[in-house]
Coordinates of N, CA and C in Angstrom, one line a residue:
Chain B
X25 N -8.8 -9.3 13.2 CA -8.0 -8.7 12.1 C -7.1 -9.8 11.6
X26 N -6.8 -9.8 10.1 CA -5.9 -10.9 9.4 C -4.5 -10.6 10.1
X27 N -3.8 -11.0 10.0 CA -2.1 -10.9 10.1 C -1.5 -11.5 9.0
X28 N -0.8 -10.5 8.4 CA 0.1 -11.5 7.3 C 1.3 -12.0 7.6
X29 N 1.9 -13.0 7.5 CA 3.5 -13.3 8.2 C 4.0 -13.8 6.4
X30 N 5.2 -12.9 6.2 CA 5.8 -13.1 5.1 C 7.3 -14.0 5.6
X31 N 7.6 -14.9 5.1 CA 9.1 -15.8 4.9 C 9.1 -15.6 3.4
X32 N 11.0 -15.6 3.5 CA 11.7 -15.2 4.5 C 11.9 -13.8 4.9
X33 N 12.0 -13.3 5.4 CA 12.9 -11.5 5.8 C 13.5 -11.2 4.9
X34 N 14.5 -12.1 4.8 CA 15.4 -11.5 3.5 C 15.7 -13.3 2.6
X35 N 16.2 -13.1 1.6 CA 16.5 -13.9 0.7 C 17.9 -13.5 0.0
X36 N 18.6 -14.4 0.2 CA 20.2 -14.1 -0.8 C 20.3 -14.7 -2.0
X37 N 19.7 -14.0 -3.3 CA 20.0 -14.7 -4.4 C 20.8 -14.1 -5.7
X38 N 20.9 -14.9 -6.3 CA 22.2 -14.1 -7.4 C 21.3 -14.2 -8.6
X39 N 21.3 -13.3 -9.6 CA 21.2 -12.9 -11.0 C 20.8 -14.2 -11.9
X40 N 19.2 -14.6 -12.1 CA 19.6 -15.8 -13.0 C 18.9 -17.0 -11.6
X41 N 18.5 -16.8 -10.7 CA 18.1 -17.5 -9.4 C 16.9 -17.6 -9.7
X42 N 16.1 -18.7 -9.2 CA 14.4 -18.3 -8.7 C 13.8 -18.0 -7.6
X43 N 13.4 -16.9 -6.9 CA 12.9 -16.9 -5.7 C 11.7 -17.4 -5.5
X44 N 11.0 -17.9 -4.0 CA 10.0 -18.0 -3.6 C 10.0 -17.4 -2.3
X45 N 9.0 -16.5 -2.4 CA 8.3 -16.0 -1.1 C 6.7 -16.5 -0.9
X46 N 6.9 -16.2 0.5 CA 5.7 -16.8 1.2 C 4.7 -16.0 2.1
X47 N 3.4 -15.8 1.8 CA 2.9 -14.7 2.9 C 1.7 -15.6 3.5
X48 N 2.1 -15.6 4.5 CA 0.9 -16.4 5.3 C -0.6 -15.8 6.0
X49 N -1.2 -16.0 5.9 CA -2.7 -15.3 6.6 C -3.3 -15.7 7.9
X50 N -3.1 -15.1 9.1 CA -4.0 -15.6 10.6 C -5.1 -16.6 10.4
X51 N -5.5 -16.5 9.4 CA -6.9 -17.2 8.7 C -7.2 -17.2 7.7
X52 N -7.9 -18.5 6.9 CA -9.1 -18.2 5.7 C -8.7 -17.2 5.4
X53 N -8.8 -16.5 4.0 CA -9.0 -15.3 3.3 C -9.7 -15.5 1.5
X54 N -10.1 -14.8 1.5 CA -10.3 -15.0 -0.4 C -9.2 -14.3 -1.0
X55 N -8.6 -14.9 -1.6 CA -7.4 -14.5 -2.4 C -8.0 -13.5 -3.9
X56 N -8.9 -13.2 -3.5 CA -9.3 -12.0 -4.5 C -8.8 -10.5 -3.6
X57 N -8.6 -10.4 -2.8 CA -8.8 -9.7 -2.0 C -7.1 -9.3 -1.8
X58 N -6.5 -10.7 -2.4 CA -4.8 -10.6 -1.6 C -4.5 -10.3 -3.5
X59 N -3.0 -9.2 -2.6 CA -2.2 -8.7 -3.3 C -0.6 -8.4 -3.2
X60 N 0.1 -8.7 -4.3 CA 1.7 -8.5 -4.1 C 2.3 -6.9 -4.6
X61 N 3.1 -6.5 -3.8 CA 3.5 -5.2 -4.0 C 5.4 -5.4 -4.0
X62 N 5.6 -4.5 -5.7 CA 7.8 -4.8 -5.2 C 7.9 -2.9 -5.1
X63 N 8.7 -3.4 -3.9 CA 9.1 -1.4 -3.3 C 10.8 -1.7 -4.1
X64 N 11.3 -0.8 -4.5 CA 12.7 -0.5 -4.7 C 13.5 0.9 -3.9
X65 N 14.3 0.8 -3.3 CA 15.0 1.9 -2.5 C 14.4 3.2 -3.3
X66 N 14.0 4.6 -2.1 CA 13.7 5.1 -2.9 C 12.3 5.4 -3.7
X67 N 11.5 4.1 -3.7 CA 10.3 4.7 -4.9 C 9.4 4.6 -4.0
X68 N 8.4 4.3 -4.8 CA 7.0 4.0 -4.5 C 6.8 2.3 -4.2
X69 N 5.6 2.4 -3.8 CA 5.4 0.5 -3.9 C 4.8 0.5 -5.6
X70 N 5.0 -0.7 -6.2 CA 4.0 -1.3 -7.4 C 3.6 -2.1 -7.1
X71 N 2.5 -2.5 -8.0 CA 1.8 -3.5 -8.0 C 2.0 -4.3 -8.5
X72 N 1.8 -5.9 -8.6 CA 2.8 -6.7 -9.2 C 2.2 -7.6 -9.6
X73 N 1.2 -8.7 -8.4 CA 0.1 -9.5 -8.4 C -0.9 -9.1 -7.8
X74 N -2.2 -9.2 -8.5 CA -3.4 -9.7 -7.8 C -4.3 -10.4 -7.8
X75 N -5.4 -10.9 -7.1 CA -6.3 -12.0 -7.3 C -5.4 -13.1 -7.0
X76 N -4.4 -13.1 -6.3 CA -3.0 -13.9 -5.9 C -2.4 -14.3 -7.4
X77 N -2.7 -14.4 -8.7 CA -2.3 -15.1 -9.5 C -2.3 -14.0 -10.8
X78 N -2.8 -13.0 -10.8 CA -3.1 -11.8 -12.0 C -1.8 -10.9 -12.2
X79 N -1.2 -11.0 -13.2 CA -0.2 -9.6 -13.3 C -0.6 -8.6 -13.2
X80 N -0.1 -7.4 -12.8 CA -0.5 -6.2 -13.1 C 0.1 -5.8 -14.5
X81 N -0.7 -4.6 -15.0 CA -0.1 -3.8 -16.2 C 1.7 -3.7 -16.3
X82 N 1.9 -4.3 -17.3 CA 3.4 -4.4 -17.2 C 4.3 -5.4 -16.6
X83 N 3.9 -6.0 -16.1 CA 4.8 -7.0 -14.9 C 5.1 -8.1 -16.0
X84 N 6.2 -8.2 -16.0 CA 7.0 -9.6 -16.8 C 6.6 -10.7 -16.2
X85 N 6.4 -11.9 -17.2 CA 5.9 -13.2 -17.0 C 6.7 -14.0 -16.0
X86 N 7.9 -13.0 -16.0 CA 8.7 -14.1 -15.0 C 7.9 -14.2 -13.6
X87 N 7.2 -13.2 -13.2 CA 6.6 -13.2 -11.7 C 4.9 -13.8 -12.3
X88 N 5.0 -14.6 -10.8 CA 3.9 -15.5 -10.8 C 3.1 -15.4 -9.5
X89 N 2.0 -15.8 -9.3 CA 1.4 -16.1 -7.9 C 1.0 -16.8 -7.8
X90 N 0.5 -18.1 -7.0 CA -0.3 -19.1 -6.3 C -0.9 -18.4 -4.6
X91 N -1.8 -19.4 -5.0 CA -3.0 -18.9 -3.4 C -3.4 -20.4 -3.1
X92 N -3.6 -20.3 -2.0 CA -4.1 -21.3 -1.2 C -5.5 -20.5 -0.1
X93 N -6.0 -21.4 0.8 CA -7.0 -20.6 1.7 C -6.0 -19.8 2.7
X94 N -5.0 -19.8 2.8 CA -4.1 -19.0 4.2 C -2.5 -19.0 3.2
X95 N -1.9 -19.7 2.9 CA -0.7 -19.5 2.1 C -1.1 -19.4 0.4
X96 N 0.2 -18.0 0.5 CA 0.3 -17.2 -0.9 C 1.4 -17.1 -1.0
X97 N 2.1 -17.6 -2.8 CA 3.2 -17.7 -3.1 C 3.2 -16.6 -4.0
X98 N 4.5 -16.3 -3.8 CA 4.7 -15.0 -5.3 C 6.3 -15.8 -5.5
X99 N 6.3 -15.7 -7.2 CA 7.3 -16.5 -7.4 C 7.9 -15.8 -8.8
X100 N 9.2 -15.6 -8.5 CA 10.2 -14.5 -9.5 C 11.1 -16.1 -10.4
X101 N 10.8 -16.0 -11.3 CA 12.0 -17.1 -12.1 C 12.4 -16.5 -12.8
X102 N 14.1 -16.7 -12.8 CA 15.3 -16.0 -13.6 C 15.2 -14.7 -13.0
X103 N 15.8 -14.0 -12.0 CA 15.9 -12.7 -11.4 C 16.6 -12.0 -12.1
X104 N 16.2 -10.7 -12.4 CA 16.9 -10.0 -13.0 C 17.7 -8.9 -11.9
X105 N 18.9 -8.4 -12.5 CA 19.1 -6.9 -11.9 C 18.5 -6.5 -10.9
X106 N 17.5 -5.6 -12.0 CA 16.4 -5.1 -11.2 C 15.3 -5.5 -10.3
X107 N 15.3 -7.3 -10.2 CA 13.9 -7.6 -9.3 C 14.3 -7.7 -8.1
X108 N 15.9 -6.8 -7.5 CA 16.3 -7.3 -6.2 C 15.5 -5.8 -5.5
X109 N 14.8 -6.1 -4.6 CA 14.1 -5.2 -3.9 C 13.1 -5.7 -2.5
X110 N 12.0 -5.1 -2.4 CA 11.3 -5.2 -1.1 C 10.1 -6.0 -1.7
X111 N 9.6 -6.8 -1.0 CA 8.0 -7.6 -1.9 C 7.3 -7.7 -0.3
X112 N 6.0 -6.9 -0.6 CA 5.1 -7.2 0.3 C 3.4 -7.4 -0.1
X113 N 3.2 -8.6 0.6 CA 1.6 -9.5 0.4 C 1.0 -8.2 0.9
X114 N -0.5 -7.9 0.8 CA -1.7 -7.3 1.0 C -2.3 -7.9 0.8
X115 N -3.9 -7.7 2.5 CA -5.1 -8.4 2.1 C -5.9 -7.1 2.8
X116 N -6.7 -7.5 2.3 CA -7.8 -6.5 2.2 C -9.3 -6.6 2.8
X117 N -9.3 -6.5 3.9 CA -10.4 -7.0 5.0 C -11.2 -5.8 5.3
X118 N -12.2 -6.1 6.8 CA -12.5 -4.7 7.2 C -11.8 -3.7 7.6
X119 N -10.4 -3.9 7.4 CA -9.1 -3.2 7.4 C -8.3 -3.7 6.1
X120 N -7.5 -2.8 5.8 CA -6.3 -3.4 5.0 C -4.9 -3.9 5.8
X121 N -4.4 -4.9 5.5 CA -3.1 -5.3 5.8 C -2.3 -5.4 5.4
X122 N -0.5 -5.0 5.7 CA 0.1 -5.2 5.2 C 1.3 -6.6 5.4
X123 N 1.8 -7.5 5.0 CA 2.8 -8.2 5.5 C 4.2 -6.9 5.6
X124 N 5.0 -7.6 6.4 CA 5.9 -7.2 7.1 C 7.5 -6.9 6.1
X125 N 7.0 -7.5 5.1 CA 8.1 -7.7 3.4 C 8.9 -8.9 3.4
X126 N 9.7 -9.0 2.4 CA 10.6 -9.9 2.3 C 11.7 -8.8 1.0
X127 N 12.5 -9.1 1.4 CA 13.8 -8.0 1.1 C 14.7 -9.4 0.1
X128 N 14.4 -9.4 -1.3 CA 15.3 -10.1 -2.0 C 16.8 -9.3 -2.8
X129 N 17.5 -9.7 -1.9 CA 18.8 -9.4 -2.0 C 19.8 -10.0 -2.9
X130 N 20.9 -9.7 -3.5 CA 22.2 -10.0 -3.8 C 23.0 -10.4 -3.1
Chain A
X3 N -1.6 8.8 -15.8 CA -2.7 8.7 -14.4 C -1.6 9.0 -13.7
X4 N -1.5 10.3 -12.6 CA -0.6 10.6 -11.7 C -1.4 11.0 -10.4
X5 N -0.3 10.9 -9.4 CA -1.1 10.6 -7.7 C 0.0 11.9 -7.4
X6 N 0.3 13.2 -6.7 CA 1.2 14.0 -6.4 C 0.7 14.4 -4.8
X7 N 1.2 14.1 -4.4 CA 1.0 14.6 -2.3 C 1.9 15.9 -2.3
X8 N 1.2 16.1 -1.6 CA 2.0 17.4 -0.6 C 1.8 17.9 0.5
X9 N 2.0 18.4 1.4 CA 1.7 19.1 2.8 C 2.5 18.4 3.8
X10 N 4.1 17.5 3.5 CA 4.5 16.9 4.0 C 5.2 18.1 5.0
X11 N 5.8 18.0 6.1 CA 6.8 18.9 6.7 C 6.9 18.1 8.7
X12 N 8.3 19.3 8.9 CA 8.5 18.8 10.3 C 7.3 20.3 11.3
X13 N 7.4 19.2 12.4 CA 5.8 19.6 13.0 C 6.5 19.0 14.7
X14 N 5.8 20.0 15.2 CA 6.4 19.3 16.6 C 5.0 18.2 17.1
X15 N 5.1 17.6 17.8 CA 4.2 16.4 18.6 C 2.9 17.2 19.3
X16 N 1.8 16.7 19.1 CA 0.9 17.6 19.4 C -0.3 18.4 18.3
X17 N 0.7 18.5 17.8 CA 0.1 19.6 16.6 C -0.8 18.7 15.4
X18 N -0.9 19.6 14.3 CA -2.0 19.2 13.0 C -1.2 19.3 11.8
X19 N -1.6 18.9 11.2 CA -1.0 18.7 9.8 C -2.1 18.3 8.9
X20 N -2.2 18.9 7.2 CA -3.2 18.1 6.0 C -2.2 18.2 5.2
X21 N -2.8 16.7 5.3 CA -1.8 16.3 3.5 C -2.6 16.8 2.5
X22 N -3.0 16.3 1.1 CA -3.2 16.4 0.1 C -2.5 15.8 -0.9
X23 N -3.4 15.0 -1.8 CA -3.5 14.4 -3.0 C -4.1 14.7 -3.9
X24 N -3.3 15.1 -5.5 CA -4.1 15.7 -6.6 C -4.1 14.6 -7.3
X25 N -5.1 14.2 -7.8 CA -4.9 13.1 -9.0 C -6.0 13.8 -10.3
X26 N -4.7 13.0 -11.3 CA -5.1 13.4 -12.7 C -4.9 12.1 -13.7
X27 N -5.5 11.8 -14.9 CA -5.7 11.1 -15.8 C -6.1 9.3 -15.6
X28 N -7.2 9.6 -14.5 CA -8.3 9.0 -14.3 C -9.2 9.8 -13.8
X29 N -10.4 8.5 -14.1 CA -11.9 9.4 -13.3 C -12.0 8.9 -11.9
X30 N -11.7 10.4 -11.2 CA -11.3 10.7 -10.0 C -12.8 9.7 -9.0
X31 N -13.9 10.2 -9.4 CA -14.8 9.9 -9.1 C -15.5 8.8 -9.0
X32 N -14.8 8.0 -10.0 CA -15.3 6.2 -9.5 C -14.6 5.2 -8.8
X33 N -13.1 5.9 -8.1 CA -12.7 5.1 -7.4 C -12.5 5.3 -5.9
X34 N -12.0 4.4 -5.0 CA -11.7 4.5 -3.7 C -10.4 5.3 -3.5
X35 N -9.6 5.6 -2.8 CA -8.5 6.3 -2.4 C -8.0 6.0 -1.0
X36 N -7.0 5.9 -0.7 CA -6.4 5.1 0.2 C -5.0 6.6 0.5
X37 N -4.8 5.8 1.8 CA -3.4 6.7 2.4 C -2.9 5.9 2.8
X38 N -1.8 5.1 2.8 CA -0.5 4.5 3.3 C 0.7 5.1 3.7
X39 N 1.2 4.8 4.6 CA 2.6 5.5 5.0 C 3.8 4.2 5.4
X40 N 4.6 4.7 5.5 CA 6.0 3.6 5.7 C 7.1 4.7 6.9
X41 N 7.2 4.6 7.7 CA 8.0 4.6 9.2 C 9.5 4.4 8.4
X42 N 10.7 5.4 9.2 CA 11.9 5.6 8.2 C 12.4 3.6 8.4
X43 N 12.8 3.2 7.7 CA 13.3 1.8 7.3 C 12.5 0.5 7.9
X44 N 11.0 1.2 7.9 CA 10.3 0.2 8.2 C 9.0 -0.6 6.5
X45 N 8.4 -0.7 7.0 CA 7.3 -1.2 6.2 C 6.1 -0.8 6.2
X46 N 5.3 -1.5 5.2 CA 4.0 -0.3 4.8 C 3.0 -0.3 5.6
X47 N 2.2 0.5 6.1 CA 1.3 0.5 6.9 C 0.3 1.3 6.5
X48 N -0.7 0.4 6.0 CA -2.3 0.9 6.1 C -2.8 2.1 6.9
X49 N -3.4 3.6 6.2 CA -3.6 4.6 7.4 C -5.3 4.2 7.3
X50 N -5.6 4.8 6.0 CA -7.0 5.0 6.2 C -7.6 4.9 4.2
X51 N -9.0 4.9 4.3 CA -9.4 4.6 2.9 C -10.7 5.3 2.9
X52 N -11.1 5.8 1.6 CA -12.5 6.1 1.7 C -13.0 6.1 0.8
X53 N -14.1 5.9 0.4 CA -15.1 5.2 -0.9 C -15.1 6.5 -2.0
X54 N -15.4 5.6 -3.0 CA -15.9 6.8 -4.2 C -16.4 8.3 -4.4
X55 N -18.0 8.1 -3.2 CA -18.5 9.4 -3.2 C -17.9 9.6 -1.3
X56 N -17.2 9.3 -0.8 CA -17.2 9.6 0.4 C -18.2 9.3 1.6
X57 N -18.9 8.5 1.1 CA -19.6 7.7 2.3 C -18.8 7.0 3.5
X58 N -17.8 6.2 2.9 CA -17.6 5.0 3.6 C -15.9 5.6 3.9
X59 N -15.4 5.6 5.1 CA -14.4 6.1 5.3 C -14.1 4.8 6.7
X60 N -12.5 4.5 6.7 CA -12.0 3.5 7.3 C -11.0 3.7 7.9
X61 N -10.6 3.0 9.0 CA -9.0 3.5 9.9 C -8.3 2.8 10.5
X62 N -7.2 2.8 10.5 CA -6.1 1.6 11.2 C -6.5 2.2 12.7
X63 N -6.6 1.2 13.8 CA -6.9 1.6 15.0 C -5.5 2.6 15.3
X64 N -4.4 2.7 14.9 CA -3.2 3.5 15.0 C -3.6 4.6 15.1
X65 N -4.3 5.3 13.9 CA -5.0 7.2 13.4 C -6.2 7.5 14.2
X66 N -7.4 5.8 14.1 CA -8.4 6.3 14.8 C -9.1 7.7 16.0
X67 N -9.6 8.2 15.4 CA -9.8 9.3 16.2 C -9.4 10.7 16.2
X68 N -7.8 10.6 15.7 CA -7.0 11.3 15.2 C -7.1 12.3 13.9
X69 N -7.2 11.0 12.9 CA -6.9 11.8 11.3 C -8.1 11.3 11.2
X70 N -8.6 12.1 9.9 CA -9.7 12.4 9.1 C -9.3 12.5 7.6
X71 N -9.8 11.3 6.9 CA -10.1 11.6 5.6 C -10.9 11.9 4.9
X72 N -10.7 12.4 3.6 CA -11.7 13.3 3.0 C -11.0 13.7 1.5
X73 N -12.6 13.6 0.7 CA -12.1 13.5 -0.9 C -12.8 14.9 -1.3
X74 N -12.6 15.3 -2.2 CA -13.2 16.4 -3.0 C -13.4 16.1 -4.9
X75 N -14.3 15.1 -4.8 CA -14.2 14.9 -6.2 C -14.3 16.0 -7.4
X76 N -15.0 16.7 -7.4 CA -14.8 18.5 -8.1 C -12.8 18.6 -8.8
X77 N -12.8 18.7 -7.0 CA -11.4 18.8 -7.6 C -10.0 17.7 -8.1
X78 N -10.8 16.9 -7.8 CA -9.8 15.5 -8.0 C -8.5 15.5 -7.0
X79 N -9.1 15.6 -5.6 CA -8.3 16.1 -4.5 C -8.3 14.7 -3.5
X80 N -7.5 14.6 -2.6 CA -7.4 13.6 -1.5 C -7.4 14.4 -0.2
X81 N -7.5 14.2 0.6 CA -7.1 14.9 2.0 C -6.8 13.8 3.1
X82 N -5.7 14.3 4.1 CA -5.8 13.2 5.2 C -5.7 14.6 6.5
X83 N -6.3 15.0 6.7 CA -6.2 15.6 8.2 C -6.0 14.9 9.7
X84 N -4.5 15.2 9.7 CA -4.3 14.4 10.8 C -3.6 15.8 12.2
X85 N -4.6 15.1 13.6 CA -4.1 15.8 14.4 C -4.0 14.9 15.6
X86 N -3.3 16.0 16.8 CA -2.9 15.3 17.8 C -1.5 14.5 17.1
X87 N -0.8 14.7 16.6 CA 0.1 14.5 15.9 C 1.2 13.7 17.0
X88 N 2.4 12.3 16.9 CA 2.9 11.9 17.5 C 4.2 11.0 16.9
X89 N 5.3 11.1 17.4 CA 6.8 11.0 17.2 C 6.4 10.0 16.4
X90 N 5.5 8.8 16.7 CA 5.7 7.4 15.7 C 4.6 7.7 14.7
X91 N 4.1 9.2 14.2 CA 3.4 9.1 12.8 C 4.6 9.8 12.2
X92 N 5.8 9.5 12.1 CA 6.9 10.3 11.5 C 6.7 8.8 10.5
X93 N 7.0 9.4 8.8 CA 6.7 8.4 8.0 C 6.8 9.2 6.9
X94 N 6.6 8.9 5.1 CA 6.6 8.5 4.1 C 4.6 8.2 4.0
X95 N 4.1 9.1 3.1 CA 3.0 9.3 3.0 C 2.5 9.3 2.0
X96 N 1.9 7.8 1.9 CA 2.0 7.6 0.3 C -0.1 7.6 -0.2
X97 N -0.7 8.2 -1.1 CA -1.8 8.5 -1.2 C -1.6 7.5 -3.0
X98 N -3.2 6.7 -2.8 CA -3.1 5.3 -3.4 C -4.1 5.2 -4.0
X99 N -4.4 5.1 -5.3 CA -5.8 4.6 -5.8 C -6.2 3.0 -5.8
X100 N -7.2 3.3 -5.3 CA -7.8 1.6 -4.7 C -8.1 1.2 -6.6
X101 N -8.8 -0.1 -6.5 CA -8.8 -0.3 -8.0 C -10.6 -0.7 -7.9
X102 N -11.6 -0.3 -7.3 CA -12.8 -0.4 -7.3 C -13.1 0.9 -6.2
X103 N -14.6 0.9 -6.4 CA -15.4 2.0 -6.2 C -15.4 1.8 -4.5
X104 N -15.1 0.8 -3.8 CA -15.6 0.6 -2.5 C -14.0 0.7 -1.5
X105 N -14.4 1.2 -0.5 CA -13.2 1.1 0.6 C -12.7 -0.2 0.3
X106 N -13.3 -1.4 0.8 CA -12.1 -2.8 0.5 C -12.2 -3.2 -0.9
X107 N -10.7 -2.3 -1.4 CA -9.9 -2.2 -2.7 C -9.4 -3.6 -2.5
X108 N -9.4 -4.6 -4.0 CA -8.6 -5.4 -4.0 C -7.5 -5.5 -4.2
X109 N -7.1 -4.6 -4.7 CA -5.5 -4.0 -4.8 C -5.7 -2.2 -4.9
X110 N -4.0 -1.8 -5.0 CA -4.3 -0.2 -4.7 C -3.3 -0.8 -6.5
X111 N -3.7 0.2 -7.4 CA -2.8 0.0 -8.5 C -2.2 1.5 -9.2
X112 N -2.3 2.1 -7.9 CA -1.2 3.8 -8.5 C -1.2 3.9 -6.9
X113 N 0.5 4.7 -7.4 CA 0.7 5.4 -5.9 C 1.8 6.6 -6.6
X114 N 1.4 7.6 -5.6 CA 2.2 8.8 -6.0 C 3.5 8.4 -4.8
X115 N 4.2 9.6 -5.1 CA 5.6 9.5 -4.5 C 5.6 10.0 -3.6
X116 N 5.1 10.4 -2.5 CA 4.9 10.1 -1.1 C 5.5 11.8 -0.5
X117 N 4.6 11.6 0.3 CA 5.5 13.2 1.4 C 5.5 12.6 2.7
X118 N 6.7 13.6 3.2 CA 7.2 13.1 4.1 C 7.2 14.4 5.4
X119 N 6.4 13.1 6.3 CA 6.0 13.6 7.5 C 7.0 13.7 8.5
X120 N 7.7 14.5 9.5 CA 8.4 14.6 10.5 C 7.9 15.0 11.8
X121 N 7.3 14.1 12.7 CA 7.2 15.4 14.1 C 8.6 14.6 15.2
X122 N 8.4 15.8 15.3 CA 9.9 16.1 16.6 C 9.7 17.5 17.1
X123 N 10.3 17.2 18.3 CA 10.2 18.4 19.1 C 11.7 19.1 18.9

């Protein structure tokens, strides 16, 4: 079974910052398969990236993804307000996985 | 396109519970369907998924054995029947449309707003 290990836990950035998060994979994966999710207190998860590098419907240009064969970047430039929330990788095997999040904070 | 759950409630340890999922404004019928849940201040956890026409059904070794899923495409329905019920499936039950016809969805790209499971004695 994959394991995703997301850095960092949490992130402290201010309004106007660039984040990088990192989701790492036990192994090999096809990054078709990997996906980025942002949870906000409160809601649902969305969807944000997939195919490691694809926006979903609506997602501002500022969010980006890179993929490698085991490391997956999702990358927020100029944070807004609202991008301070929960971000968790998904892959999608003979199970689904979830990383553990990364919590970009204020 | 809306995802609405219900059948969330407190349940002592032991027991049975069905959720349910109605989905509307897609065709219910060409996609996969998934159930995720989230543990109070934890993170997301994969329950179970099942294909388009209900062939292909999958499980986090967690539910295995336990819960049962099941679609009703007629009615544009989800189902998770979960029993044997136990303190750590207390969670946030979030019912998910996969974005292809097959259990390994490459992404889930709708999620309804989740019901919320409690067992405690």
């Amino acid at each position: 079974e994959i394991v995703l290990t997301q850095s960092p836990v949490t992130l402290s950035l201010s309004p106007g910052d660039s984040a990088t998060l990192t989701c790492r994979a036990s192994q090999s994966v096809s990054s078709f398969y990997l996906a980025w999710y942002q949870q906000k207190p409160g809601q649902s998860p969305r969807l944000l990236i997939f195919g490691a590098g694809s926006r979903a419907s609506g997602i501002p240009e500022r969010f980006s993804g890179t993929a490698s064969e085991t490391d997956f970047t999702l990358t927020i430039s100029r944070l807004e307000p609202e991008d301070f929330a929960v971000y968790y990788c998904q892959f999608s095997g003979s199970s689904i996985t979830f990383g553990g999040g990364t919590k970009v904070e204020i | 396109l809306q995802l609405v759950e219900s059948g969330g409630n407190l349940i002592q340890p032991g027991k049975s519970l069905r959720l349910s999922c109605t989905a509307s404004g897609f065709s219910f019928n060409d996609y996969a369907m998934q159930w995720v849940r989230q543990a109070p201040g934890k993170g997301l956890e994969w329950v179970a998924g099942i294909s388009w026409n209900g062939d292909d059904e999958r499980y986090a070794d967690s539910v295995k054995g336990r819960f049962t899923i099941s679609r009703d495409n007629a009615e544009n329905s989800l189902s998770l029947q979960m029993n044997s019920l136990r303190v750590d499936d207390t969670a946030v039950y979030y019912c998910a449309k996969g974005s292809s016809w097959e259990v390994r969805v490459p992404r889930m790209d709708a999620w309804g707003q989740g019901t919320t499971v409690i067992v405690s004695s």
